[in-house]
PDB file of C-alpha atoms and ligand atoms in Angstrom:
ATOM      1  CA  MET A 766      93.539 109.106  89.715  1.00  0.00           C
ATOM      2  CA  LYS A 767      94.456 106.962  92.659  1.00  0.00           C
ATOM      3  CA  THR A 768      96.996 104.172  92.177  1.00  0.00           C
ATOM      4  CA  VAL A 769      96.468 100.631  93.451  1.00  0.00           C
ATOM      5  CA  ILE A 770      99.397  98.242  93.154  1.00  0.00           C
ATOM      6  CA  GLY A 771      99.034  94.512  93.665  1.00  0.00           C
ATOM      7  CA  ASN A 772     102.252  93.089  95.117  1.00  0.00           C
ATOM      8  CA  TRP A 773     101.865  89.375  94.547  1.00  0.00           C
ATOM      9  CA  LYS A 774     105.098  88.410  96.306  1.00  0.00           C
ATOM     10  CA  MET A 775     105.987  84.717  95.656  1.00  0.00           C
ATOM     11  CA  ASN A 776     102.525  83.766  94.428  1.00  0.00           C
ATOM     12  CA  LYS A 777     100.996  82.768  91.076  1.00  0.00           C
ATOM     13  CA  THR A 778     102.235  80.766  88.125  1.00  0.00           C
ATOM     14  CA  LEU A 779     102.036  82.144  84.593  1.00  0.00           C
ATOM     15  CA  PRO A 780      98.648  80.511  83.833  1.00  0.00           C
ATOM     16  CA  GLU A 781      97.249  81.886  87.117  1.00  0.00           C
ATOM     17  CA  THR A 782      98.592  85.332  86.240  1.00  0.00           C
ATOM     18  CA  LEU A 783      97.014  85.247  82.803  1.00  0.00           C
ATOM     19  CA  SER A 784      93.596  84.155  84.106  1.00  0.00           C
ATOM     20  CA  PHE A 785      93.661  87.019  86.626  1.00  0.00           C
ATOM     21  CA  LEU A 786      94.606  89.588  83.961  1.00  0.00           C
ATOM     22  CA  GLU A 787      92.030  88.257  81.525  1.00  0.00           C
ATOM     23  CA  ILE A 788      89.309  89.251  84.015  1.00  0.00           C
ATOM     24  CA  LEU A 789      90.949  92.480  85.194  1.00  0.00           C
ATOM     25  CA  LYS A 790      91.527  93.907  81.738  1.00  0.00           C
ATOM     26  CA  LYS A 791      87.847  93.535  80.824  1.00  0.00           C
ATOM     27  CA  ASP A 792      86.704  95.619  83.794  1.00  0.00           C
ATOM     28  CA  PRO A 793      86.115  99.298  82.931  1.00  0.00           C
ATOM     29  CA  VAL A 794      87.476 100.306  86.358  1.00  0.00           C
ATOM     30  CA  ILE A 795      91.006 100.122  84.904  1.00  0.00           C
ATOM     31  CA  PHE A 796      90.247 103.357  83.067  1.00  0.00           C
ATOM     32  CA  ASN A 797      89.416 105.241  86.268  1.00  0.00           C
ATOM     33  CA  THR A 798      92.360 104.152  88.427  1.00  0.00           C
ATOM     34  CA  ASN A 799      96.016 103.369  87.940  1.00  0.00           C
ATOM     35  CA  ALA A 800      95.922  99.578  88.231  1.00  0.00           C
ATOM     36  CA  TRP A 801      99.414  98.162  88.555  1.00  0.00           C
ATOM     37  CA  ILE A 802     100.455  94.547  89.151  1.00  0.00           C
ATOM     38  CA  ALA A 803     103.808  93.203  90.336  1.00  0.00           C
ATOM     39  CA  PRO A 804     103.805  89.471  89.558  1.00  0.00           C
ATOM     40  CA  PRO A 805     106.814  87.176  90.118  1.00  0.00           C
ATOM     41  CA  PHE A 806     109.680  87.468  87.610  1.00  0.00           C
ATOM     42  CA  THR A 807     108.599  84.308  85.787  1.00  0.00           C
ATOM     43  CA  ALA A 808     105.255  85.860  84.851  1.00  0.00           C
ATOM     44  CA  LEU A 809     106.518  89.322  83.872  1.00  0.00           C
ATOM     45  CA  TYR A 810     106.879  88.753  80.157  1.00  0.00           C
ATOM     46  CA  GLY A 811     103.558  86.950  79.779  1.00  0.00           C
ATOM     47  CA  ALA A 812     101.771  89.502  81.945  1.00  0.00           C
ATOM     48  CA  SER A 813     103.094  92.491  80.062  1.00  0.00           C
ATOM     49  CA  LYS A 814     102.084  90.928  76.753  1.00  0.00           C
ATOM     50  CA  ALA A 815      98.621  90.188  78.154  1.00  0.00           C
ATOM     51  CA  VAL A 816      97.979  93.826  79.115  1.00  0.00           C
ATOM     52  CA  LEU A 817      99.218  95.405  75.877  1.00  0.00           C
ATOM     53  CA  ASN A 818      96.836  98.169  74.759  1.00  0.00           C
ATOM     54  CA  THR A 819      95.317  98.481  78.243  1.00  0.00           C
ATOM     55  CA  PRO A 820      96.194 101.051  80.934  1.00  0.00           C
ATOM     56  CA  ILE A 821      97.356  98.297  83.335  1.00  0.00           C
ATOM     57  CA  LYS A 822     101.038  98.527  84.239  1.00  0.00           C
ATOM     58  CA  ILE A 823     103.199  95.514  85.029  1.00  0.00           C
ATOM     59  CA  GLY A 824     106.257  95.778  87.241  1.00  0.00           C
ATOM     60  CA  ALA A 825     108.810  93.744  89.164  1.00  0.00           C
ATOM     61  CA  GLN A 826     109.185  93.161  92.891  1.00  0.00           C
ATOM     62  CA  ASN A 827     112.957  93.447  92.956  1.00  0.00           C
ATOM     63  CA  ILE A 828     116.004  94.316  90.834  1.00  0.00           C
ATOM     64  CA  SER A 829     119.737  93.638  90.912  1.00  0.00           C
ATOM     65  CA  ILE A 830     122.369  96.055  92.199  1.00  0.00           C
ATOM     66  CA  ALA A 831     124.339  95.564  88.981  1.00  0.00           C
ATOM     67  CA  LEU A 832     123.828  96.018  85.257  1.00  0.00           C
ATOM     68  CA  SER A 833     125.270  92.654  84.195  1.00  0.00           C
ATOM     69  CA  GLY A 834     127.907  90.094  85.020  1.00  0.00           C
ATOM     70  CA  ALA A 835     128.633  87.437  87.605  1.00  0.00           C
ATOM     71  CA  PHE A 836     125.588  87.801  89.845  1.00  0.00           C
ATOM     72  CA  THR A 837     124.041  84.338  89.888  1.00  0.00           C
ATOM     73  CA  GLY A 838     120.297  84.423  90.321  1.00  0.00           C
ATOM     74  CA  GLU A 839     119.935  88.183  89.878  1.00  0.00           C
ATOM     75  CA  ILE A 840     117.828  90.115  87.348  1.00  0.00           C
ATOM     76  CA  SER A 841     119.189  93.316  85.794  1.00  0.00           C
ATOM     77  CA  PRO A 842     117.297  96.507  84.873  1.00  0.00           C
ATOM     78  CA  THR A 843     117.701  95.733  81.165  1.00  0.00           C
ATOM     79  CA  MET A 844     116.226  92.271  81.682  1.00  0.00           C
ATOM     80  CA  LEU A 845     113.223  93.771  83.477  1.00  0.00           C
ATOM     81  CA  LEU A 846     112.633  96.194  80.618  1.00  0.00           C
ATOM     82  CA  ASP A 847     113.098  93.346  78.180  1.00  0.00           C
ATOM     83  CA  ALA A 848     110.363  91.418  80.014  1.00  0.00           C
ATOM     84  CA  GLY A 849     108.032  94.403  79.727  1.00  0.00           C
ATOM     85  CA  ALA A 850     108.278  95.762  83.270  1.00  0.00           C
ATOM     86  CA  GLN A 851     107.446  99.443  83.599  1.00  0.00           C
ATOM     87  CA  PHE A 852     108.124  99.827  87.295  1.00  0.00           C
ATOM     88  CA  VAL A 853     109.917  98.072  90.116  1.00  0.00           C
ATOM     89  CA  ILE A 854     109.217  97.861  93.838  1.00  0.00           C
ATOM     90  CA  ILE A 855     112.431  98.570  95.762  1.00  0.00           C
ATOM     91  CA  GLY A 856     113.192  98.209  99.463  1.00  0.00           C
ATOM     92  CA  HIS A 857     110.138  96.190 100.430  1.00  0.00           C
ATOM     93  CA  SER A 858     110.419  95.270 104.098  1.00  0.00           C
ATOM     94  CA  GLU A 859     110.618  91.582 103.222  1.00  0.00           C
ATOM     95  CA  ARG A 860     113.723  92.378 101.151  1.00  0.00           C
ATOM     96  CA  ARG A 861     115.127  94.480 103.978  1.00  0.00           C
ATOM     97  CA  THR A 862     114.528  91.908 106.708  1.00  0.00           C
ATOM     98  CA  LEU A 863     114.661  88.472 105.044  1.00  0.00           C
ATOM     99  CA  PHE A 864     117.390  89.327 102.540  1.00  0.00           C
ATOM    100  CA  GLN A 865     119.339  91.877 104.583  1.00  0.00           C
ATOM    101  CA  GLU A 866     118.999  94.731 102.106  1.00  0.00           C
ATOM    102  CA  THR A 867     120.519  97.872 103.595  1.00  0.00           C
ATOM    103  CA  ASN A 868     119.688 101.474 102.738  1.00  0.00           C
ATOM    104  CA  GLU A 869     122.931 101.489 100.730  1.00  0.00           C
ATOM    105  CA  VAL A 870     121.848  98.518  98.596  1.00  0.00           C
ATOM    106  CA  ILE A 871     118.416 100.052  98.146  1.00  0.00           C
ATOM    107  CA  ALA A 872     119.985 103.360  97.045  1.00  0.00           C
ATOM    108  CA  LYS A 873     122.027 101.553  94.407  1.00  0.00           C
ATOM    109  CA  LYS A 874     118.925  99.735  93.123  1.00  0.00           C
ATOM    110  CA  CYS A 875     116.938 102.986  92.918  1.00  0.00           C
ATOM    111  CA  GLU A 876     119.705 104.656  90.946  1.00  0.00           C
ATOM    112  CA  LEU A 877     120.132 101.786  88.478  1.00  0.00           C
ATOM    113  CA  ALA A 878     116.410 101.323  87.946  1.00  0.00           C
ATOM    114  CA  LEU A 879     115.780 105.002  87.285  1.00  0.00           C
ATOM    115  CA  LYS A 880     118.749 105.360  84.973  1.00  0.00           C
ATOM    116  CA  ALA A 881     117.481 102.366  83.000  1.00  0.00           C
ATOM    117  CA  GLY A 882     114.110 104.076  82.529  1.00  0.00           C
ATOM    118  CA  LEU A 883     112.006 102.222  85.076  1.00  0.00           C
ATOM    119  CA  GLN A 884     109.611 103.932  87.460  1.00  0.00           C
ATOM    120  CA  ILE A 885     110.314 103.041  91.112  1.00  0.00           C
ATOM    121  CA  VAL A 886     108.079 102.343  94.095  1.00  0.00           C
ATOM    122  CA  LEU A 887     110.361 102.850  97.072  1.00  0.00           C
ATOM    123  CA  CYS A 888     109.086 101.228 100.275  1.00  0.00           C
ATOM    124  CA  VAL A 889     109.805 102.660 103.693  1.00  0.00           C
ATOM    125  CA  GLY A 890     108.496 101.703 107.116  1.00  0.00           C
ATOM    126  CA  GLU A 891     109.343 101.124 110.742  1.00  0.00           C
ATOM    127  CA  THR A 892     109.341  97.945 112.840  1.00  0.00           C
ATOM    128  CA  LYS A 893     107.142  97.552 115.908  1.00  0.00           C
ATOM    129  CA  ASP A 894     110.141  98.053 118.196  1.00  0.00           C
ATOM    130  CA  GLU A 895     111.096 101.254 116.404  1.00  0.00           C
ATOM    131  CA  ARG A 896     107.531 102.438 116.672  1.00  0.00           C
ATOM    132  CA  ASP A 897     107.355 101.615 120.379  1.00  0.00           C
ATOM    133  CA  ALA A 898     110.594 103.557 120.880  1.00  0.00           C
ATOM    134  CA  SER A 899     109.065 106.598 119.078  1.00  0.00           C
ATOM    135  CA  MET A 900     111.640 106.293 116.319  1.00  0.00           C
ATOM    136  CA  THR A 901     109.221 106.081 113.368  1.00  0.00           C
ATOM    137  CA  LYS A 902     109.971 109.505 111.894  1.00  0.00           C
ATOM    138  CA  LYS A 903     113.712 109.164 112.369  1.00  0.00           C
ATOM    139  CA  VAL A 904     113.797 105.743 110.698  1.00  0.00           C
ATOM    140  CA  ILE A 905     111.720 106.874 107.740  1.00  0.00           C
ATOM    141  CA  GLU A 906     113.703 110.098 107.249  1.00  0.00           C
ATOM    142  CA  LYS A 907     116.878 108.018 107.165  1.00  0.00           C
ATOM    143  CA  GLN A 908     115.454 105.450 104.742  1.00  0.00           C
ATOM    144  CA  LEU A 909     114.313 108.199 102.374  1.00  0.00           C
ATOM    145  CA  THR A 910     117.434 110.325 102.637  1.00  0.00           C
ATOM    146  CA  GLU A 911     119.811 107.444 102.043  1.00  0.00           C
ATOM    147  CA  ALA A 912     117.787 105.942  99.184  1.00  0.00           C
ATOM    148  CA  LEU A 913     117.389 109.194  97.301  1.00  0.00           C
ATOM    149  CA  GLU A 914     120.736 110.824  98.041  1.00  0.00           C
ATOM    150  CA  LYS A 915     122.198 110.194  94.601  1.00  0.00           C
ATOM    151  CA  ILE A 916     118.973 110.497  92.637  1.00  0.00           C
ATOM    152  CA  ASP A 917     118.993 113.400  90.235  1.00  0.00           C
ATOM    153  CA  LYS A 918     116.127 115.913  90.110  1.00  0.00           C
ATOM    154  CA  THR A 919     115.325 114.890  86.543  1.00  0.00           C
ATOM    155  CA  PHE A 920     113.873 111.632  87.903  1.00  0.00           C
ATOM    156  CA  SER A 921     111.308 113.299  90.158  1.00  0.00           C
ATOM    157  CA  LYS A 922     108.339 112.089  88.120  1.00  0.00           C
ATOM    158  CA  LYS A 923     109.497 108.474  88.228  1.00  0.00           C
ATOM    159  CA  VAL A 924     109.540 108.087  92.000  1.00  0.00           C
ATOM    160  CA  MET A 925     106.621 106.852  94.070  1.00  0.00           C
ATOM    161  CA  ILE A 926     106.936 106.167  97.800  1.00  0.00           C
ATOM    162  CA  ALA A 927     105.041 103.463  99.693  1.00  0.00           C
ATOM    163  CA  TYR A 928     104.776 103.778 103.465  1.00  0.00           C
ATOM    164  CA  GLU A 929     104.443 100.263 104.829  1.00  0.00           C
ATOM    165  CA  PRO A 930     104.882  99.874 108.588  1.00  0.00           C
ATOM    166  CA  LEU A 931     106.352  96.401 109.165  1.00  0.00           C
ATOM    167  CA  TRP A 932     103.934  95.649 111.966  1.00  0.00           C
ATOM    168  CA  ALA A 933     101.040  96.144 109.551  1.00  0.00           C
ATOM    169  CA  ILE A 934     102.232  93.921 106.696  1.00  0.00           C
ATOM    170  CA  GLY A 935     100.318  90.665 106.489  1.00  0.00           C
ATOM    171  CA  THR A 936      99.214  90.931 110.112  1.00  0.00           C
ATOM    172  CA  GLY A 937      95.669  92.223 109.811  1.00  0.00           C
ATOM    173  CA  HIS A 938      96.718  95.199 111.983  1.00  0.00           C
ATOM    174  CA  PHE A 939      96.527  98.144 109.620  1.00  0.00           C
ATOM    175  CA  ALA A 940      97.739 101.612 110.548  1.00  0.00           C
ATOM    176  CA  SER A 941      95.316 104.373 111.496  1.00  0.00           C
ATOM    177  CA  ARG A 942      94.551 106.945 108.840  1.00  0.00           C
ATOM    178  CA  ASN A 943      95.948 109.648 111.135  1.00  0.00           C
ATOM    179  CA  LEU A 944      99.292 107.923 111.423  1.00  0.00           C
ATOM    180  CA  VAL A 945      99.484 107.320 107.682  1.00  0.00           C
ATOM    181  CA  GLU A 946      98.663 110.963 106.956  1.00  0.00           C
ATOM    182  CA  GLU A 947     101.299 112.156 109.402  1.00  0.00           C
ATOM    183  CA  ILE A 948     103.991 109.963 107.851  1.00  0.00           C
ATOM    184  CA  HIS A 949     102.882 110.740 104.314  1.00  0.00           C
ATOM    185  CA  LEU A 950     103.213 114.446 104.989  1.00  0.00           C
ATOM    186  CA  LEU A 951     106.704 113.897 106.336  1.00  0.00           C
ATOM    187  CA  CYS A 952     107.648 111.845 103.248  1.00  0.00           C
ATOM    188  CA  LYS A 953     106.069 114.322 100.848  1.00  0.00           C
ATOM    189  CA  ASN A 954     108.004 117.179 102.446  1.00  0.00           C
ATOM    190  CA  ARG A 955     111.276 115.275 102.404  1.00  0.00           C
ATOM    191  CA  VAL A 956     110.966 114.105  98.785  1.00  0.00           C
ATOM    192  CA  ALA A 957     109.598 117.429  97.524  1.00  0.00           C
ATOM    193  CA  ALA A 958     112.563 119.226  99.108  1.00  0.00           C
ATOM    194  CA  HIS A 959     115.020 116.774  97.547  1.00  0.00           C
ATOM    195  CA  PHE A 960     113.626 117.182  94.051  1.00  0.00           C
ATOM    196  CA  GLY A 961     112.590 120.821  94.363  1.00  0.00           C
ATOM    197  CA  ILE A 962     108.969 120.066  93.497  1.00  0.00           C
ATOM    198  CA  ALA A 963     105.560 120.676  95.097  1.00  0.00           C
ATOM    199  CA  LEU A 964     104.070 118.330  97.717  1.00  0.00           C
ATOM    200  CA  GLU A 965     101.256 117.244  95.408  1.00  0.00           C
ATOM    201  CA  GLU A 966     103.816 116.056  92.887  1.00  0.00           C
ATOM    202  CA  VAL A 967     105.071 113.366  95.284  1.00  0.00           C
ATOM    203  CA  PRO A 968     102.851 110.272  95.130  1.00  0.00           C
ATOM    204  CA  LEU A 969     102.561 108.437  98.433  1.00  0.00           C
ATOM    205  CA  LEU A 970     100.969 105.014  98.835  1.00  0.00           C
ATOM    206  CA  TYR A 971     100.022 103.205 102.012  1.00  0.00           C
ATOM    207  CA  GLY A 972     100.500  99.454 102.405  1.00  0.00           C
ATOM    208  CA  GLY A 973      99.920  96.994 105.221  1.00  0.00           C
ATOM    209  CA  SER A 974      96.852  94.752 105.626  1.00  0.00           C
ATOM    210  CA  VAL A 975      94.780  96.763 103.169  1.00  0.00           C
ATOM    211  CA  ASN A 976      91.605  95.042 101.959  1.00  0.00           C
ATOM    212  CA  SER A 977      88.302  95.935 100.328  1.00  0.00           C
ATOM    213  CA  LYS A 978      86.754  96.627 103.749  1.00  0.00           C
ATOM    214  CA  ASN A 979      89.310  99.109 105.094  1.00  0.00           C
ATOM    215  CA  CYS A 980      90.643 100.704 101.889  1.00  0.00           C
ATOM    216  CA  GLU A 981      88.062 103.474 101.593  1.00  0.00           C
ATOM    217  CA  GLU A 982      89.192 105.112 104.803  1.00  0.00           C
ATOM    218  CA  PHE A 983      92.682 105.536 103.314  1.00  0.00           C
ATOM    219  CA  LEU A 984      91.589 106.350  99.787  1.00  0.00           C
ATOM    220  CA  LYS A 985      89.352 109.210 100.973  1.00  0.00           C
ATOM    221  CA  SER A 986      92.411 111.043 102.260  1.00  0.00           C
ATOM    222  CA  ASN A 987      93.994 113.775 100.167  1.00  0.00           C
ATOM    223  CA  LEU A 988      97.356 112.744 101.537  1.00  0.00           C
ATOM    224  CA  ILE A 989      97.059 109.134 100.397  1.00  0.00           C
ATOM    225  CA  ASP A 990      97.509 108.791  96.650  1.00  0.00           C
ATOM    226  CA  GLY A 991      96.965 105.075  96.548  1.00  0.00           C
ATOM    227  CA  LEU A 992      97.656 101.677  98.056  1.00  0.00           C
ATOM    228  CA  LEU A 993     100.186  98.861  97.881  1.00  0.00           C
ATOM    229  CA  VAL A 994      98.220  95.691  98.443  1.00  0.00           C
ATOM    230  CA  GLY A 995      99.608  92.228  99.187  1.00  0.00           C
ATOM    231  CA  GLY A 996      97.212  89.481 100.277  1.00  0.00           C
ATOM    232  CA  ALA A 997      94.028  91.219  99.097  1.00  0.00           C
ATOM    233  CA  SER A 998      95.417  91.618  95.571  1.00  0.00           C
ATOM    234  CA  LEU A 999      95.656  87.889  94.932  1.00  0.00           C
ATOM    235  CA  GLU A1000      91.947  87.365  94.267  1.00  0.00           C
ATOM    236  CA  VAL A1001      90.866  89.273  91.192  1.00  0.00           C
ATOM    237  CA  SER A1002      87.407  90.027  92.655  1.00  0.00           C
ATOM    238  CA  SER A1003      88.922  91.591  95.772  1.00  0.00           C
ATOM    239  CA  PHE A1004      91.472  93.584  93.736  1.00  0.00           C
ATOM    240  CA  ILE A1005      88.706  94.900  91.466  1.00  0.00           C
ATOM    241  CA  GLU A1006      86.616  95.841  94.495  1.00  0.00           C
ATOM    242  CA  ILE A1007      89.496  97.928  95.848  1.00  0.00           C
ATOM    243  CA  LEU A1008      89.976  99.550  92.426  1.00  0.00           C
ATOM    244  CA  LYS A1009      86.268 100.424  92.290  1.00  0.00           C
ATOM    245  CA  ILE A1010      86.433 102.117  95.673  1.00  0.00           C
ATOM    246  CA  ALA A1011      89.596 103.926  94.542  1.00  0.00           C
ATOM    247  CA  SER A1012      87.879 105.136  91.396  1.00  0.00           C
ATOM    248  CA  ASN A1013      85.215 106.812  93.531  1.00  0.00           C
ATOM    249  CA  CYS A1014      87.799 108.704  95.594  1.00  0.00           C
ATOM    250  CA  ARG A1015      89.335 111.755  94.031  1.00  0.00           C
ATOM    251  CA  LEU A1016      93.036 112.390  94.202  1.00  0.00           C
ATOM    252  CA  GLY A1017      93.717 115.477  96.192  1.00  0.00           C
ATOM    253  CA  VAL A1018      96.171 117.801  97.926  1.00  0.00           C
TER     254      VAL A1018
HETATM  255  P1  PGA B  35      99.654  92.918 102.854  1.00  0.00           P
HETATM  256  O1  PGA B  35     101.089  93.200 102.177  1.00  0.00           O
HETATM  257  O2  PGA B  35      98.650  93.747 102.098  1.00  0.00           O
HETATM  258  O3  PGA B  35      99.442  91.433 102.669  1.00  0.00           O
HETATM  259  O4  PGA B  35      99.769  93.327 104.277  1.00  0.00           O
HETATM  260  C1  PGA B  35     101.440  94.481 101.729  1.00  0.00           C
HETATM  261  C2  PGA B  35     102.828  94.477 101.192  1.00  0.00           C
HETATM  262  O5  PGA B  35     103.678  93.751 101.738  1.00  0.00           O
HETATM  263  O6  PGA B  35     103.145  95.187 100.219  1.00  0.00           O
END
């Protein structure tokens, strides 16, 4: 099954989250796709309670670099688990650019999250300048290598990668399917080699201005296992539409 993750960023209160999930969980499409939602921290507990006994997974958008202690404003892996999170998005470009998260910080977060038992969605992607300078592959190789360096092979099934070119996020300028396939193949090879697994065992998502109109083109590809959706995941009708299209596309490779 294809995976579609809604990254809500800093949007939705708890009541708004619950109304969204009330509609989503009644739609049979959730049985034919992996429907995952990453609400803000404040809605995690309520959201995970709301989707109990459904296949919907709830996850966080960020995690601390430490297990506990004097880190004002941070949320630890144990706290995420406590709130019912099953996965966490790590290294989103907004974290990298607005909050200066380096590959080193991201590596630490990946390690802590996995060791705590969370599944991770590691985001990688190049800026427009890097793309214009033909550095895309180099940048992505480096992001992947440094993030996964210390990750043990036993965690191979808990790692999902999301390729999100920065110039495509929230801009309306989505990447071409050809480019996404090329980068996904590179990522699949890199991650498969690290973990000693087959290419088809490495799930790769695309993200960046995905909506219900353009998602089919990506979802039809055997090299694209799913989507990370920002803006178009905020309206439940649009998220369900994307899930329906995903449910009609088989997962390949
Ligand atoms: P977008 O965001 O779909 O609004 O471009 C994607 C993301 O940032 O994960």
